[in-house]
Every structure is written in C-alpha cells, then in structure tokens.
Coordinates of C-alpha atoms in Angstrom, one line a residue:
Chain A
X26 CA 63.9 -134.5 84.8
X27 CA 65.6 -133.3 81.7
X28 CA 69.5 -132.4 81.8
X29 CA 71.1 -129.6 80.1
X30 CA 73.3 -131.9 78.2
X31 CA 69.8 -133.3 76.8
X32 CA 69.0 -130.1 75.8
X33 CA 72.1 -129.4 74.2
X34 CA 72.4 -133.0 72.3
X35 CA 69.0 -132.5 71.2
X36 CA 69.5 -129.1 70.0
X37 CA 72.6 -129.8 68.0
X38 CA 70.7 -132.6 66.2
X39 CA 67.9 -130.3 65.4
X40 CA 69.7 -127.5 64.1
X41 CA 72.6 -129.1 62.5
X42 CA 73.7 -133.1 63.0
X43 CA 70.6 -133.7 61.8
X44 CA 69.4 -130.7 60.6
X45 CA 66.3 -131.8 58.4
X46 CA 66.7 -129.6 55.0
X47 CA 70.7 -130.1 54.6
X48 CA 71.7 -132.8 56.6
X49 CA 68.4 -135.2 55.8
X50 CA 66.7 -133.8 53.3
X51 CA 63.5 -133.9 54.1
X52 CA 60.5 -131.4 53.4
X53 CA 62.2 -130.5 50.0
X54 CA 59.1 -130.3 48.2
X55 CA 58.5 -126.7 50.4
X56 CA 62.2 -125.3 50.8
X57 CA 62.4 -125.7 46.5
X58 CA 58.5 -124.2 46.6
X59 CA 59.2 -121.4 48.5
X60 CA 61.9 -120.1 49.5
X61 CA 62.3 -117.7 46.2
X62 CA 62.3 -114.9 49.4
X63 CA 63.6 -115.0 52.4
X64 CA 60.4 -113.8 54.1
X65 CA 58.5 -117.1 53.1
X66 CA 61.2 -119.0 54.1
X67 CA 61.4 -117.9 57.8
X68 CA 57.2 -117.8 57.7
X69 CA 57.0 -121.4 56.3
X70 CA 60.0 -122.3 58.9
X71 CA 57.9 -121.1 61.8
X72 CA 54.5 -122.5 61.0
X73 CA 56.7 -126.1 60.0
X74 CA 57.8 -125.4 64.0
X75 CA 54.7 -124.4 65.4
X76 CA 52.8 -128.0 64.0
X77 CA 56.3 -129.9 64.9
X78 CA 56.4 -128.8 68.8
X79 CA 52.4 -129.2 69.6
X80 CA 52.1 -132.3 67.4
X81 CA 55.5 -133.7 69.1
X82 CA 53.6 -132.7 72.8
X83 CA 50.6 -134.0 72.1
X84 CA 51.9 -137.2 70.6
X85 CA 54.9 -138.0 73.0
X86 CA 51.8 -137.3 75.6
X87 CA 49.5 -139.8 74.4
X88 CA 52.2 -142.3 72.9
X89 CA 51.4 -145.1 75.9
X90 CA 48.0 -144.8 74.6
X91 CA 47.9 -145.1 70.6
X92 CA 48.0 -148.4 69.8
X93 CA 51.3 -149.3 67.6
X94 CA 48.4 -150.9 65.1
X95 CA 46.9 -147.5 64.4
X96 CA 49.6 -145.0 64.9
X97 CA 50.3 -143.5 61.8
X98 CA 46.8 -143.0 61.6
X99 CA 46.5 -141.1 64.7
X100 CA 49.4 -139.2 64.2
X101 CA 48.7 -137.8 60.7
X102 CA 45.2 -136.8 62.3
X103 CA 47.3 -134.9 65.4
X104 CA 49.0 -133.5 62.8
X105 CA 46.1 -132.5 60.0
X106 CA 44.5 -130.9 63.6
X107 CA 47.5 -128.6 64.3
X108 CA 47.6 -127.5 60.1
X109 CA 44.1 -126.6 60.6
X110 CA 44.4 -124.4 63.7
X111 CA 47.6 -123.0 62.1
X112 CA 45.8 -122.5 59.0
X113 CA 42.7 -120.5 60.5
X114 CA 45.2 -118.5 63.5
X115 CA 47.3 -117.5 59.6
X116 CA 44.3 -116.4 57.8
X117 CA 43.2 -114.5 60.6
X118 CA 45.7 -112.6 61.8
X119 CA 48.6 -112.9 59.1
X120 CA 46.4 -112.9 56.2
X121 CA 49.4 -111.8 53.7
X122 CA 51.9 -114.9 54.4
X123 CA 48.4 -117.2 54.4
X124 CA 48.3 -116.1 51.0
X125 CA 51.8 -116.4 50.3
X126 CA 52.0 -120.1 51.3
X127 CA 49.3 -120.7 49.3
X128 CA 48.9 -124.2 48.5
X129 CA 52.0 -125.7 50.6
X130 CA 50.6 -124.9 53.8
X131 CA 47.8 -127.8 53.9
X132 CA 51.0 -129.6 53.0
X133 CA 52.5 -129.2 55.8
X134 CA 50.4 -132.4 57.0
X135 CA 52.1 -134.6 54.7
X136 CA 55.5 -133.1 55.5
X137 CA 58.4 -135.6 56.2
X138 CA 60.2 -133.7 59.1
X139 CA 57.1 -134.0 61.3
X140 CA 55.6 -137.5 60.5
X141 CA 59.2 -137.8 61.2
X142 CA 60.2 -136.4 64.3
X143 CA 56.8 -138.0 65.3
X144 CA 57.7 -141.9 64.2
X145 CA 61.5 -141.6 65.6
X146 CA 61.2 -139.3 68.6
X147 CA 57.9 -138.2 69.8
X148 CA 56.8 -142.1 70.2
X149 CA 59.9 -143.0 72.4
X150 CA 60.6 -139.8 74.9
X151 CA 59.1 -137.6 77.5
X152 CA 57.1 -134.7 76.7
X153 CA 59.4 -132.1 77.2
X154 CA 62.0 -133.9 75.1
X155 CA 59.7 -134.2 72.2
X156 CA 58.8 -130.4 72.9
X157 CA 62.7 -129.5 72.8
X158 CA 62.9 -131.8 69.5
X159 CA 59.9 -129.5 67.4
X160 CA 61.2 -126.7 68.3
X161 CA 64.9 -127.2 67.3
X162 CA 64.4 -129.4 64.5
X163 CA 62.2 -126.6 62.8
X164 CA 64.4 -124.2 63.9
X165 CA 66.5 -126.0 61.9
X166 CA 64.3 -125.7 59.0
X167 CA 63.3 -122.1 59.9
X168 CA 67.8 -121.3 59.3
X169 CA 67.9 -123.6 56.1
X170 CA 64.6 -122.0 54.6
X171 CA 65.7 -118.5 55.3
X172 CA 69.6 -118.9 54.6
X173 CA 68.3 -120.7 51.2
X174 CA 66.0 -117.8 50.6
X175 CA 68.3 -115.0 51.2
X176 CA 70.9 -116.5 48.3
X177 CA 67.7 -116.9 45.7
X178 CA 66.5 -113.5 46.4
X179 CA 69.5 -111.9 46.7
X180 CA 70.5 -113.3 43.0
X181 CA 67.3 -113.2 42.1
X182 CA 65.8 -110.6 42.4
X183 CA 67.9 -107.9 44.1
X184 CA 66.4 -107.8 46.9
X185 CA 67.4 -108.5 50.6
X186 CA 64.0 -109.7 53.2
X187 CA 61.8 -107.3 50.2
X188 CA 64.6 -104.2 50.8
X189 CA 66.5 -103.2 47.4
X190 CA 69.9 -103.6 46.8
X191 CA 70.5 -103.3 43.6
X192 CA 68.6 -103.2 39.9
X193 CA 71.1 -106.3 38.9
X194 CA 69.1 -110.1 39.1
X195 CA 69.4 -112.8 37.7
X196 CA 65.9 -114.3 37.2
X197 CA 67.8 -118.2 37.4
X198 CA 68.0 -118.4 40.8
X199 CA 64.0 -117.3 40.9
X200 CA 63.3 -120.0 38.7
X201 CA 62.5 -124.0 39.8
X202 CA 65.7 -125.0 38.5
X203 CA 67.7 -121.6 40.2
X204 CA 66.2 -123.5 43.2
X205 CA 67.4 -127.1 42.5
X206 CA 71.1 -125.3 41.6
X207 CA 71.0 -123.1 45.4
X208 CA 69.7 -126.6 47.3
X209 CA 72.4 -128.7 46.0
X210 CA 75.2 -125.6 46.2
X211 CA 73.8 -125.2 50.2
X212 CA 73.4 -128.8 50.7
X213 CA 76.8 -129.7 49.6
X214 CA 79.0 -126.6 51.3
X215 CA 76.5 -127.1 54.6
X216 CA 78.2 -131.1 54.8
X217 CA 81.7 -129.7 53.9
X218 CA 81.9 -127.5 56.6
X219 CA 80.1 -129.6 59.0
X220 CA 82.3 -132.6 58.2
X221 CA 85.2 -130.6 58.6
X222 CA 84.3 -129.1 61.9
X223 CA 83.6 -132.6 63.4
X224 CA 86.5 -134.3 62.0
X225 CA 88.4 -131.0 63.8
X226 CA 86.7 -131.8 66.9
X227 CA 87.2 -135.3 66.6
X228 CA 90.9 -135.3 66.3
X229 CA 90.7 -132.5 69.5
X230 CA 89.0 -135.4 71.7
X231 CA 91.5 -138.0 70.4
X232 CA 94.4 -136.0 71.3
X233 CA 93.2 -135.1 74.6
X234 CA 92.3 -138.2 75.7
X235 CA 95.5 -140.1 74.3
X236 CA 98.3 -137.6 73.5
X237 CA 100.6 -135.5 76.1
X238 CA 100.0 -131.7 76.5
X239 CA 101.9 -130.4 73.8
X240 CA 101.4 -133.3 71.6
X241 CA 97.7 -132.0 71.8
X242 CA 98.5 -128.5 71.6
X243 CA 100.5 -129.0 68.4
X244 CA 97.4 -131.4 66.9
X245 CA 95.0 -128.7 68.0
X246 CA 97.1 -126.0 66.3
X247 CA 96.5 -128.1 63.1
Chain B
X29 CA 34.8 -163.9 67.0
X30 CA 31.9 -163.4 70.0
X31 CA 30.5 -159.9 70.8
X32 CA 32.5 -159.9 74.3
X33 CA 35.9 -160.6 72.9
X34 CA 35.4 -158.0 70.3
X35 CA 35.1 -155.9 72.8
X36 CA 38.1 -157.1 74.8
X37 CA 40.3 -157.3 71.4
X38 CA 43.2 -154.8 70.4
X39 CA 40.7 -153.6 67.0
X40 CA 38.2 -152.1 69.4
X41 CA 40.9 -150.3 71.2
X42 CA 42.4 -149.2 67.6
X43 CA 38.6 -147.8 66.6
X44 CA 37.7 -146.3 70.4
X45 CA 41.5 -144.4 70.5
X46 CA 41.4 -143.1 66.8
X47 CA 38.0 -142.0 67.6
X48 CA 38.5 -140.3 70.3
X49 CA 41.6 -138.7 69.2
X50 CA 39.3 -137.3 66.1
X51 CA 36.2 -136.3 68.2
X52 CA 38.5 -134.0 70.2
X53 CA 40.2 -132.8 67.4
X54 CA 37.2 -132.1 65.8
X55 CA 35.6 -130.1 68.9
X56 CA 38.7 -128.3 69.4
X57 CA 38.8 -127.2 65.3
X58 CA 34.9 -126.0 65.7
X59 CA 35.6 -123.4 68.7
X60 CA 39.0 -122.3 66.7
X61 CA 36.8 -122.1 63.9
X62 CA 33.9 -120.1 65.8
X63 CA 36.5 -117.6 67.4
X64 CA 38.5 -117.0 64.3
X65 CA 36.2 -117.3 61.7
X66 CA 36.6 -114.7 58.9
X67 CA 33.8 -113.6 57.3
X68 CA 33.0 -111.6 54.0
X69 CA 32.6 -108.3 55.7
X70 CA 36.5 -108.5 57.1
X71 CA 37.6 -110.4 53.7
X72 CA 36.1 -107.0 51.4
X73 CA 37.8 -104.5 54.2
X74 CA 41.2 -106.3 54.2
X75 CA 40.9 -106.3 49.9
X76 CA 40.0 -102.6 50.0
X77 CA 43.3 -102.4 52.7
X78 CA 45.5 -104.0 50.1
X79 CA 44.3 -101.5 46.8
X80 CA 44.1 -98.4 48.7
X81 CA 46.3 -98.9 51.7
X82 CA 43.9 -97.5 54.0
X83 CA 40.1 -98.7 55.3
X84 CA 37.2 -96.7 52.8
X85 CA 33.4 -97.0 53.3
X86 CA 31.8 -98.8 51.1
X87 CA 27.9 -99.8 50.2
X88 CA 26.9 -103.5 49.0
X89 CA 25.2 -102.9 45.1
X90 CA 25.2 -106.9 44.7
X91 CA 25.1 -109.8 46.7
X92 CA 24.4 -113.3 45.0
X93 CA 23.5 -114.6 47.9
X94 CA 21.2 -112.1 49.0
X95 CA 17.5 -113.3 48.8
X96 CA 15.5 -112.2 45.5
X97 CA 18.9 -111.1 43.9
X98 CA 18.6 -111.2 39.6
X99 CA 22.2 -113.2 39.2
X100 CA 24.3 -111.9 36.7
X101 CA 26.6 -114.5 34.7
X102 CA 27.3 -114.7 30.9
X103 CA 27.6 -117.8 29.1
X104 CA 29.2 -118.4 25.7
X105 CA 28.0 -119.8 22.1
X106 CA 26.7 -123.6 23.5
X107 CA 24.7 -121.5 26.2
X108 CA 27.6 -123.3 28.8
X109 CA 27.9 -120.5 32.1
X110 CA 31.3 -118.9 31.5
X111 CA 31.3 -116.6 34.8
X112 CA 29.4 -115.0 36.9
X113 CA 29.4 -111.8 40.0
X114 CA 29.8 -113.2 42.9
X115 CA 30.0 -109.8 44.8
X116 CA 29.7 -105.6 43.8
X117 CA 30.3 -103.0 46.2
X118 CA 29.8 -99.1 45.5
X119 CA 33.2 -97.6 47.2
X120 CA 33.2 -93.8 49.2
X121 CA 35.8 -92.5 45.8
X122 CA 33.2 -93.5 43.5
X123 CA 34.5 -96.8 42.0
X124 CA 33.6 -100.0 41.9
X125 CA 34.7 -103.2 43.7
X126 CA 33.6 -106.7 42.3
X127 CA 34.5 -110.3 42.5
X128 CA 33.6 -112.2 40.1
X129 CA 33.9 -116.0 39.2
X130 CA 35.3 -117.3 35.6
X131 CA 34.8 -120.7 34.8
X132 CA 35.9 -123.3 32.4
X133 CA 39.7 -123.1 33.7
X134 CA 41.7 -126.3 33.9
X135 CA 39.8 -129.7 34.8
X136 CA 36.9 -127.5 35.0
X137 CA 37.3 -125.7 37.4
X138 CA 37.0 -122.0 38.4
X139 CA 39.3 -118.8 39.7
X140 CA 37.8 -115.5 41.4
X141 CA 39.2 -112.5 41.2
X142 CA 38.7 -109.3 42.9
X143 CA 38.9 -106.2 40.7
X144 CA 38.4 -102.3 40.6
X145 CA 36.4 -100.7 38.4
X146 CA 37.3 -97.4 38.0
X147 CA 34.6 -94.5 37.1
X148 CA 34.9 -90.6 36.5
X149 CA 31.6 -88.9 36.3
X150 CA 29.9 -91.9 36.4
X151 CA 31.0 -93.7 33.5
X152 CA 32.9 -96.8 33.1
X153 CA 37.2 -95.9 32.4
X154 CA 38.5 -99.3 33.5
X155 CA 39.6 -102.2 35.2
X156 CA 42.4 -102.1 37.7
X157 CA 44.0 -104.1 40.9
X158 CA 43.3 -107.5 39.8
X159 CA 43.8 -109.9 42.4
X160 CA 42.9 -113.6 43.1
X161 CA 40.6 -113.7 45.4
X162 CA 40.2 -117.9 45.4
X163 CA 40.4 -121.1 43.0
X164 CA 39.6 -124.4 42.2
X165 CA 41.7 -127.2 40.7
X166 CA 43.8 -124.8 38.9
X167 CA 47.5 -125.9 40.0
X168 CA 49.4 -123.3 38.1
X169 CA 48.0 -120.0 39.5
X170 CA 51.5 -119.4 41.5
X171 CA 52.2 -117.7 37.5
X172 CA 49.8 -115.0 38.1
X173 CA 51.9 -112.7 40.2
X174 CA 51.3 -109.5 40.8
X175 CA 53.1 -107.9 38.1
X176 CA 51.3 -110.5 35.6
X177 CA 48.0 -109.7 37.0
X178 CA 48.1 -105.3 37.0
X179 CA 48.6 -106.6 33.2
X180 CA 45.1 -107.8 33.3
X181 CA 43.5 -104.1 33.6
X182 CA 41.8 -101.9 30.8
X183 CA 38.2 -101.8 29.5
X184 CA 38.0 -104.1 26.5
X185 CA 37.1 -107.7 26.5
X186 CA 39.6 -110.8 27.3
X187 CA 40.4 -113.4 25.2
X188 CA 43.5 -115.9 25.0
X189 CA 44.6 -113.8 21.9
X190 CA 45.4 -110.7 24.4
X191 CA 45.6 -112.2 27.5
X192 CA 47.6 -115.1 28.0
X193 CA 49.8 -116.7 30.5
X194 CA 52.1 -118.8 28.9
X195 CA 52.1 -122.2 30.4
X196 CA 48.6 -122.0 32.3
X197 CA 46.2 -121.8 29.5
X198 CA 43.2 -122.8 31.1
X199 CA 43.7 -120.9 34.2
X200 CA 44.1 -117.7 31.9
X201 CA 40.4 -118.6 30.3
X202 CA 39.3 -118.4 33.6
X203 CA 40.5 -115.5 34.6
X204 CA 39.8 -113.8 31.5
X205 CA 35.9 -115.6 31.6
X206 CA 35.6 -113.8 35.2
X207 CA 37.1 -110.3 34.2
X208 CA 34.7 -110.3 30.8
X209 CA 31.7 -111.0 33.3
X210 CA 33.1 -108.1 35.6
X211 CA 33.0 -105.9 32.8
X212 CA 29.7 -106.6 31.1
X213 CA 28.4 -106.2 34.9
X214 CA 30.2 -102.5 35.9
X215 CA 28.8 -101.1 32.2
X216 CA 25.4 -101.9 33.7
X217 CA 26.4 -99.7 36.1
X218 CA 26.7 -96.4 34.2
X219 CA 24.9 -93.3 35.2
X220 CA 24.8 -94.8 38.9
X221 CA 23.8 -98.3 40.7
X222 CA 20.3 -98.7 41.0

C-alpha cells in the first residue's frame, strides 16, 4: 500500500529534485527541437508522459519476469509499443500536433527520461509507484518544455500559446542556437533558485531540530 | 550443451520472454492499427479542412493506384523519373487538388506535396496552398514552413534558380520536381477532366 508521503517524495523528484530537463538533463535533443512554441512543448510533454506512465506500468508489472540478461531489450520494445500506439491515437485524432512533432516523436523511443525512469525505477518498485513516477517525471518535462517554450516564443516570435502580443521578435531565440542560449539561461536560474530554496529549508530543519525557539525564529527570519 | 538443458537454461528463458513480450505487442499494435487506421479518403478531407477551413465535395480525376490508370510522371534529360501524380481530385469550387511526388531530393529520396490548382472558367491561373503531404530521407524539411511554402505558388515552372531553400538544396529539387509534375498535369486539365 502506498503512503502519501511516497506520493509526495516521488512527486517532488519528478517535477523538480530531479526534474529531467533542468535538474538532469535528459531528453535535450526534443526540448532544443521543439519547444520554438509553447504549444509543442506542452504536446511533446504529454505524449513524453503518456509513453513514461504505461511503459513504467507495464514494466514495473512484468519486472520479476524479464530476465536482467535481456532487459534493455524488452524494455526498448515496451517502449517502441507505447510510441506506436501514441503515434497512431496522434495521427488520428490530433492530426495537427502529429505533424508538428514530426520527426521527434518516433524518438520518443530512444528518449533518456523513459529508458531511464524504466532502468532506475520501474525495475525496482510496485506498480503504482512506477505509475506515480511517469506521470510526475513527465509532468516534469511537460513544465520545463512549456516554461522553455513560452520564453522562445515569446522573444521570438511575439506570440504567447499562437495569441499576438506584439509585432516586436527577435528571430534569435527561434533559432537552434536562441535555443541552446534559453536551455542554459533556464537551466542555470532553475538550480539557483532550487539550491537556494533547499539550502533555506535546510537551515529551517537544522534550527528546529537543534536551536531554541527564538534562536529558530530569528534563523528562519533570515 | 544437450537439447534438455537448453531448454532448462536462462537463454531459452531470455528468447521465450522477449518473444512473448513482442508477440503481444505485436497483436495489440494490429487491432490499434485496425481501429484507428486512417485511410486516404479521411487524409484528402482533413487536407481540403486545412485550405478551406470547412469540408467541400470533391470527385476523384486520378488515382495511380486505380486499375488501368495511364500514370503521369515527367522525367528529365538522361530519361531518369523526376516526379510523378500520385493523386487529382476535381473540388465542388472548381479547382483542383493534387499530390504529387518529386524525386531526386537528398540521398535520393522523395517529398510529396499537396497543392491547389486554381481555375476560372476552366483554365489553368495557378498553384496555391502547398503543403507537405509526406517524405523520405530528406532531414531538413523542418525549413519548409508555412510561410516558405505559400512562396512556392504561381504557374510557371520550378527550378533551383527561382525556388530555393537555402540550406536544403536537394529537398528544394524535390519539391520543385513534384510541383513542375503538378503543373504539367493540371494544364492537361484545361477545358474540363475527362
């Protein structure tokens, strides 16, 4: 049975301890690729979380089964399934972010995050963990892609989820290289904040646990 | 290694679970595909949907894959196939809708494109609302966006000299190959499709 406090530690390594764009990044090859709108950020976030969470169930499901021999093998073939169904459930029904993603959603098989989440996680825990794991580490993705996006399309092209803002762009941040410069600018702000938060909340347990009341108070104030 | 401790050995295991993890797979993959196939019918509706923003009737003037059809393609100097129609349908407004396949693009390979030929009293005016329809090999054609494609329309023939897209050379030949085919094809079509 899983505990809430599973949920949560699981969720706050998904979406930002270990959040897979800005914290590890992984799947770069994508978040450069596409995320010149914010749109194809958030649609190439959700199918990235639609493969993780059914290739996570199906793999933390039959992970007493696969052989450690063969497992890459099997799980790159869970995987290449779940693209496939993803790909033909797109091209049906959302036919203009199939064509949108073009090329980099077949890649989606070779994607770090979920070979990833698949070696390090979905092999070791309970289904439902594994489920809770997909879904927050591309969650995670699904923030960085779109928060990534709305900065490059914003700059780039004026535009705000395909709404106007203004006539003033600056085709850089459209560009491959616009993207390198937003990644590294997102990457490195994303681990100042986080570092300073946990150091805060570091130094908030410490004094807790070994100062007096308004020894802690005053640290807290700090 | 005997028969009976192959079977009994961890590599049988290995082969059995990997091949029943891809015989399922496959199984589940052919029902997905039966239920959400999409076939050419839909693909022409949705391509009218984009141009027009609304569904239009339309009648089927060329099939290539129809039985007895006369294919059309165009080949250049060394008698090498530059493009061919893949497709020509007679819309309700009176124009034209083809897709047509231009080869000799990068490594080989080939890029269709959908396009609308526009008619007024039953003569040819021009080409309009390129679009990619599909491609092979070609790596770069994330270049031909839309507002590099509507420069693609008008009624005279392509060549690298007009029509160029700087950085994907080859993919622009094809391109250009399959537009020149689509317009040798809709001047057939003056005066009415037979």
């Amino acid at each position: 049975m899983m505990k809430p406090a599973d949920i949560k530690k699981i969720g706050m390594d998904g979406l930002l301890r270990n959040n897979p764009t800005f914290r590890l990044v992984l799947g770069t090859c994508p978040t450069l690729a596409l995320t010149t709108a914010a749109m194809n950020g958030i649609g190439m976030g959700l199918a990235v979380t639609f493969v993780l969470i059914f290739s996570n169930v199906i793999i933390s499901a039959l992970r007493k089964v696969i052989p450690n021999e063969v497992r890459i093998p099997a799980f790159v073939l869970i995987i290449a399934t779940f693209v496939t169904l993803l790909r033909m459930l797109l091209d049906k029904f959302i036919p203009s972010l199939y064509e949108s993603m073009g090329v980099y959603l077949p890649l989606i098989v070779v994607n770090c995050i979920i070979l990833g989440r698949a070696e390090s996680f979905a092999s070791k825990n309970p289904v439902l963990n594994s489920a809770f794991d997909g879904l927050f580490t591309g969650l995670g993705f699904t923030w960085a892609l779109t928060f990534m996006g709305v900065i490059r399309e914003v700059l780039g092209a004026g535009q705000i989820f395909g709404y106007t803002l203004w006539d003033f762009r600056i085709e850089f941040f459209s560009s491959s290289a616009g993207a390198f410069f937003v990644y590294g600018l997102c990457v490195a702000l994303f681990n100042l904040i986080y570092t300073k938060v946990e150091s805060h909340f570091h130094r908030v347990g410490f004094a807790k646990k070994y100062m007096t009341a308004p020894e802690a108070a005053q640290e807290e104030a700090k | 290694m005997t028969v009976k401790a192959f079977f009994k050995s961890k590599t049988f295991v290995c082969i059995v679970v990997l091949l029943c993890i891809a015989l399922v797979a496959g199984a589940l993959l052919s029902i997905m595909n039966d239920l959400l196939f999409v076939d050419d019918a839909e693909r022409v509706a949705r391509t009218v949907n984009n141009i027009y923003g609304q569904a239009m009737d339309y009648e089927i003037v060329y099939d290539e894959q129809a039985e007895g059809q006369v294919i059309f393609a165009q080949t250049n100097d060394q008698g090498q196939e530059t493009g061919r129609i893949n497709n020509a349908y007679l819309l309700a407004d009176g124009n034209y809708l083809v897709k047509s396949t231009g080869l000799q693009g990068y490594k080989q390979g080939s890029v269709s494109v959908w396009c609308v030929a526009q008619f007024a009293n039953d003569r040819f005016v021009a080409l309009s609302d390129v679009s990619v329809a599909d491609y092979d090999k070609q790596t770069l054609m994330s270049k031909f966006t839309k507002s590099v494609l509507d420069g693609f329309g008008g009624n005279q023939p392509y060549d690298l000299s007009n029509h160029l897209v700087s950085g994907a050379t080859y993919s622009t030949n094809a391109v250009n190959n399959a537009l020149n085919v689509a317009l040798a094809y809709v001047k057939t079509l003056e005066g009415g499709a037979e």
